[in-house]
Amino acid sequence: MENTSKEAQVKLDLSVSLGPLRLQNPLLLASGTWGFGEGLSSYLDLSILGALVTKGISLHPRPGNPPPRIAETPCGLVNAIGLENPGLEIFKRDIWPRLACFKVPLLVNVFGQNVEEYLAVVEGLLETKIQGIEVNISCPNVKKGGLQFGQDPKTVALLIKDIRDIWPRLLVVKLSPVGPVFEVAESALDAGADALTVANTYPALVVDVIRRKPDIAAGFGGLSGPAIKPLTLRLVREIYRRLKAPIIGCGGITSGQDVLAYILAGAKAVQIGTATLLDPMAPARILEEIEDLLRQIHEYRLAQLTGELQD
Ligand SMILES: Cc1cc2nc3c(=O)[nH]c(=O)nc-3n(C[C@H](O)[C@H](O)[C@H](O)COP(=O)(O)O)c2cc1C
């Protein structure tokens, strides 16, 4: 039966601001779980999202890792896709024009093997009308013997400052959840990042004991899904407490409850990844759940809840 109570008629304000962007709601599609998001559009009206984050784009095409690339674990998923993507030029020529039709703000996830490659991708994206970039710093830095960019606060500071110098639109930095996370977060913000995505997947291993081999051809992979939610929630809380940073929470979200938990812990917005593999329509359901919860707690402006978790 339709709920006609006064409570149900109150207009909710789910909008959030991230740097120069104002989003209609805090739900973003996380990078990579649906490639460029196009496949998901058969199940979900993408225009209901706050924004869509694309799979990672590099300067040159990358074939990714050999299969198997994904293994299921209890409450999670380990993947080692290897950042497969068609490269900047094909993205600009073929993919961006198609994505622009979905009427949803677009953040392009970018990465490189060295600082010059990151900068070349970002510069190339200036010619498009995308609303923002998300810089994935969980990639090996070829010039530093393969150490991930995101493990060294000084390298992150230089990289993000160089990107900030040429990129005037929304600039989000996606953190790795391991290593000197707080120092890296601070470096990224000091260098000019508008917001931080907290966080990427956790390094993980799944073993096939009969074959005595990892389940995934590449060996290690990254763990995502509900298994990581309490770990990433803690990171969001700590980063918010220490730095009062604009945070996009990302890790294991499957419900409206999860979204509010991240927002209370300190996030302004959230990303949903693995949950959409199980249920491509999850974001629509989660939006409804957020609205129901806000009405239940008589809070009509979502943005007011950021960081309001009581100790
Ligand atoms: C299959 C798959 C591919 C992914 N590809 C990328 C990627 O290209 N770039 C990136 O920054 N994160 C990538 N991620 C990480 C997700 O964007 C997200 O940070 C992570 O999965 C945690 O969120 P979740 O638990 O909601 O999935 C990928 C995750 C999965 C499962």
XYZ file of C-alpha atoms and ligand atoms in Angstrom:
342
model
C 0.000 0.000 0.000
C 1.253 3.486 -0.801
C 2.634 5.326 2.215
C 0.820 8.685 2.264
C 2.001 9.786 5.720
C 3.535 13.250 6.107
C 6.870 11.581 6.778
C 6.837 9.795 3.413
C 6.113 13.041 1.558
C 9.001 15.061 2.979
C 11.486 15.745 0.211
C 14.894 14.270 0.946
C 18.116 15.962 -0.077
C 20.675 13.307 -1.003
C 22.960 15.683 -2.881
C 26.649 15.885 -2.068
C 29.427 18.158 -3.251
C 32.843 16.874 -4.237
C 35.332 19.579 -5.160
C 33.671 21.639 -7.909
C 30.989 18.994 -8.605
C 27.544 18.699 -7.091
C 26.133 15.171 -7.358
C 22.439 14.339 -7.069
C 23.228 11.546 -4.603
C 26.278 9.863 -3.005
C 26.221 6.608 -5.021
C 29.066 6.126 -7.485
C 29.819 3.022 -9.497
C 33.322 1.812 -8.517
C 36.034 1.477 -11.114
C 36.399 -1.761 -13.022
C 33.575 -4.009 -11.882
C 31.514 -3.220 -14.995
C 34.260 -2.085 -17.316
C 33.048 1.246 -18.640
C 29.568 0.788 -17.193
C 27.915 0.242 -20.572
C 26.961 -3.402 -19.907
C 25.309 -2.386 -16.666
C 23.001 -0.036 -18.536
C 20.953 -3.049 -19.742
C 19.913 -3.606 -16.115
C 20.135 -0.216 -14.471
C 19.242 3.327 -15.491
C 22.692 4.843 -15.029
C 21.247 8.348 -14.720
C 20.046 7.478 -11.180
C 23.682 7.330 -10.018
C 25.580 10.228 -8.470
C 28.425 9.452 -10.867
C 30.079 6.640 -12.758
C 33.775 5.789 -12.393
C 35.249 4.027 -15.418
C 37.705 1.164 -15.407
C 41.340 2.318 -15.340
C 42.736 3.971 -18.486
C 46.424 3.977 -19.347
C 48.301 5.729 -22.148
C 48.731 2.534 -24.159
C 46.380 -0.465 -24.505
C 46.995 -3.287 -21.990
C 45.922 -6.912 -22.483
C 45.692 -7.590 -18.727
C 46.627 -10.841 -16.975
C 46.055 -14.362 -18.307
C 42.995 -16.228 -16.939
C 41.854 -17.264 -14.405
C 41.646 -13.709 -13.107
C 38.907 -14.019 -10.499
C 38.349 -16.344 -7.532
C 35.412 -16.317 -5.137
C 36.062 -16.360 -1.393
C 33.626 -16.372 1.547
C 31.995 -12.920 1.447
C 34.346 -11.653 -1.220
C 36.129 -11.843 -4.503
C 39.821 -11.872 -5.371
C 40.695 -10.388 -8.760
C 43.840 -9.860 -10.770
C 42.494 -8.428 -14.013
C 45.810 -6.662 -14.573
C 44.288 -3.300 -15.540
C 43.233 -4.478 -19.009
C 42.050 -1.514 -21.068
C 42.071 -0.224 -24.664
C 44.253 2.827 -23.909
C 43.627 6.572 -24.016
C 43.091 7.102 -27.750
C 40.399 4.427 -28.150
C 38.751 5.635 -24.968
C 38.532 9.165 -26.361
C 37.502 8.139 -29.865
C 35.028 5.304 -29.233
C 34.092 4.950 -25.578
C 33.724 8.466 -24.183
C 31.182 9.557 -26.850
C 29.006 6.552 -25.963
C 29.288 7.110 -22.202
C 28.354 10.768 -22.625
C 24.847 9.604 -23.697
C 24.092 8.137 -20.268
C 23.525 11.553 -18.669
C 25.572 10.714 -15.606
C 28.673 12.572 -14.387
C 31.743 10.637 -15.397
C 34.992 10.190 -13.499
C 37.725 8.463 -15.467
C 40.038 6.250 -13.432
C 43.616 6.807 -14.643
C 46.942 5.104 -14.057
C 50.448 4.910 -15.508
C 53.727 3.083 -15.183
C 55.570 6.328 -14.477
C 54.730 9.976 -13.805
C 54.993 10.932 -17.497
C 52.388 8.327 -18.463
C 49.934 9.539 -15.812
C 50.383 13.104 -17.066
C 49.924 12.124 -20.709
C 46.620 10.394 -19.899
C 45.345 13.334 -17.857
C 46.372 15.823 -20.551
C 44.617 13.747 -23.212
C 41.418 13.704 -21.143
C 41.313 17.508 -21.085
C 39.956 17.346 -24.650
C 36.887 15.457 -23.436
C 34.070 16.835 -21.326
C 34.437 14.297 -18.502
C 33.674 15.822 -15.124
C 36.631 14.452 -13.171
C 39.423 11.943 -12.766
C 40.179 9.339 -10.139
C 43.914 8.662 -9.926
C 44.696 5.028 -9.094
C 48.007 5.043 -7.228
C 48.008 1.286 -6.535
C 50.207 0.633 -9.589
C 53.845 -0.375 -9.834
C 56.219 2.527 -10.507
C 58.565 1.148 -13.156
C 61.227 3.765 -12.314
C 61.251 2.680 -8.647
C 61.760 -1.037 -9.291
C 58.032 -1.809 -9.256
C 57.232 -0.277 -5.834
C 53.642 0.968 -5.938
C 53.235 4.759 -6.267
C 50.784 4.645 -3.398
C 53.342 3.245 -0.969
C 55.559 6.335 -0.993
C 54.099 9.637 0.286
C 56.833 11.725 -1.414
C 56.205 10.188 -4.849
C 52.466 10.672 -4.363
C 53.012 14.350 -3.489
C 55.022 14.954 -6.684
C 52.637 12.989 -8.898
C 49.481 14.678 -7.622
C 51.030 18.154 -7.713
C 52.000 17.664 -11.370
C 48.506 16.412 -12.188
C 46.890 19.285 -10.272
C 48.927 21.763 -12.304
C 47.266 20.636 -15.539
C 43.847 19.348 -14.375
C 41.395 22.034 -13.160
C 38.343 19.749 -12.786
C 37.519 17.293 -9.969
C 40.669 15.418 -8.897
C 40.170 12.343 -6.713
C 43.017 10.136 -5.493
C 42.224 6.470 -4.867
C 44.276 5.116 -1.978
C 45.645 1.656 -1.445
C 44.396 0.302 1.906
C 47.855 -0.989 2.864
C 51.172 0.783 3.527
C 51.564 4.265 5.036
C 47.922 5.089 4.310
C 47.613 8.211 6.481
C 50.848 9.774 5.269
C 49.871 9.098 1.651
C 46.400 10.560 2.250
C 47.921 13.724 3.700
C 50.411 14.041 0.822
C 47.655 13.712 -1.766
C 45.529 16.392 -0.100
C 48.468 18.766 0.394
C 49.321 18.352 -3.298
C 45.842 19.504 -4.284
C 43.531 16.464 -4.431
C 39.871 17.470 -4.002
C 38.882 14.147 -2.442
C 40.173 10.665 -1.577
C 38.636 7.338 -2.518
C 39.184 5.050 0.471
C 40.106 2.481 -0.707
C 41.186 -0.024 -3.326
C 41.265 -3.848 -2.856
C 43.430 -5.652 -0.243
C 46.358 -7.811 -1.458
C 45.240 -11.444 -1.137
C 45.980 -15.051 -2.062
C 43.632 -17.953 -2.811
C 45.191 -21.446 -2.914
C 44.124 -24.571 -4.808
C 45.592 -27.262 -2.543
C 45.154 -30.106 -5.046
C 47.113 -28.325 -7.792
C 49.349 -26.697 -5.166
C 48.914 -23.460 -7.067
C 47.204 -20.117 -6.567
C 43.636 -20.085 -7.924
C 44.523 -16.984 -9.933
C 47.075 -17.256 -12.734
C 48.876 -14.061 -11.704
C 49.375 -15.431 -8.162
C 48.210 -12.657 -5.857
C 45.073 -10.613 -6.400
C 42.981 -7.954 -4.663
C 40.179 -8.807 -2.222
C 36.886 -6.909 -2.542
C 33.306 -7.387 -1.343
C 31.629 -7.535 2.090
C 34.694 -9.216 3.660
C 36.620 -5.921 3.495
C 33.872 -3.579 4.694
C 34.866 -3.365 8.403
C 38.529 -2.854 7.460
C 37.826 -0.016 5.040
C 35.246 1.551 7.354
C 37.965 1.853 9.980
C 40.277 3.513 7.462
C 37.570 6.019 6.528
C 36.995 6.795 10.203
C 40.691 7.296 10.939
C 41.360 9.430 7.849
C 38.323 11.584 8.569
C 39.379 12.034 12.203
C 42.973 12.909 11.376
C 42.537 14.963 8.200
C 38.855 15.950 7.937
C 39.295 15.063 4.253
C 36.480 14.798 1.680
C 36.240 10.995 1.417
C 34.521 8.624 -1.002
C 34.122 5.343 0.914
C 34.593 2.175 -1.118
C 34.673 -1.396 0.121
C 32.037 -4.091 0.498
C 28.927 -1.920 0.282
C 25.771 -3.943 -0.404
C 22.980 -2.002 1.354
C 21.656 1.374 2.426
C 22.795 0.537 5.960
C 26.346 0.127 4.671
C 26.187 3.500 2.920
C 25.034 5.271 6.078
C 27.734 3.494 8.091
C 30.378 4.888 5.717
C 28.836 8.348 5.808
C 28.651 8.402 9.612
C 32.286 7.241 9.706
C 33.288 10.269 7.623
C 32.527 9.670 3.931
C 30.683 12.240 1.801
C 29.971 9.749 -0.974
C 30.491 6.034 -1.632
C 31.323 3.645 -4.461
C 29.709 0.301 -5.139
C 31.714 -2.386 -6.917
C 31.452 -6.114 -6.240
C 27.789 -5.872 -5.139
C 26.811 -4.993 -8.715
C 28.331 -8.244 -9.996
C 25.904 -10.214 -7.832
C 22.982 -7.874 -8.459
C 23.336 -5.325 -11.281
C 20.314 -3.448 -9.947
C 21.806 -3.092 -6.455
C 22.360 0.706 -6.721
C 18.610 1.323 -7.309
C 17.690 -0.800 -4.285
C 20.396 0.822 -2.162
C 19.087 4.296 -3.026
C 15.614 3.322 -1.835
C 17.068 1.859 1.349
C 18.951 5.095 2.059
C 15.743 7.094 1.651
C 13.827 4.758 3.991
C 16.579 4.966 6.604
C 16.733 8.763 6.466
C 12.988 8.961 7.023
C 13.282 6.508 9.921
C 15.851 8.658 11.687
C 14.149 11.950 10.708
C 17.205 13.258 8.917
C 16.351 14.880 5.602
C 19.716 16.119 4.407
C 22.176 13.295 3.919
C 25.205 15.611 3.848
C 24.591 16.501 7.495
C 25.445 12.976 8.592
C 29.063 12.940 7.383
C 31.359 12.133 10.315
C 28.501 12.102 12.835
C 29.425 8.698 14.307
C 29.435 9.021 18.104
C 32.468 7.658 19.999
C 36.829 -7.057 -11.283
C 37.347 -5.807 -10.631
C 38.046 -4.871 -11.406
C 38.535 -3.697 -10.818
N 39.209 -2.790 -11.582
C 39.688 -1.646 -11.023
C 40.380 -0.661 -11.818
O 40.550 -0.798 -13.056
N 40.866 0.446 -11.179
C 40.680 0.654 -9.827
O 41.121 1.688 -9.282
N 39.996 -0.251 -9.057
C 39.518 -1.378 -9.619
N 38.814 -2.285 -8.848
C 38.592 -2.010 -7.417
C 37.176 -1.453 -7.173
O 36.978 -0.241 -7.869
C 36.921 -1.219 -5.661
O 37.886 -0.295 -5.184
C 37.031 -2.489 -4.851
O 36.492 -3.582 -5.543
C 36.360 -2.370 -3.475
O 34.980 -2.087 -3.588
P 33.844 -3.262 -3.534
O 34.136 -4.094 -2.310
O 32.540 -2.532 -3.496
O 34.010 -4.048 -4.783
C 38.325 -3.474 -9.420
C 37.603 -4.411 -8.661
C 37.111 -5.569 -9.249
C 36.342 -6.555 -8.385
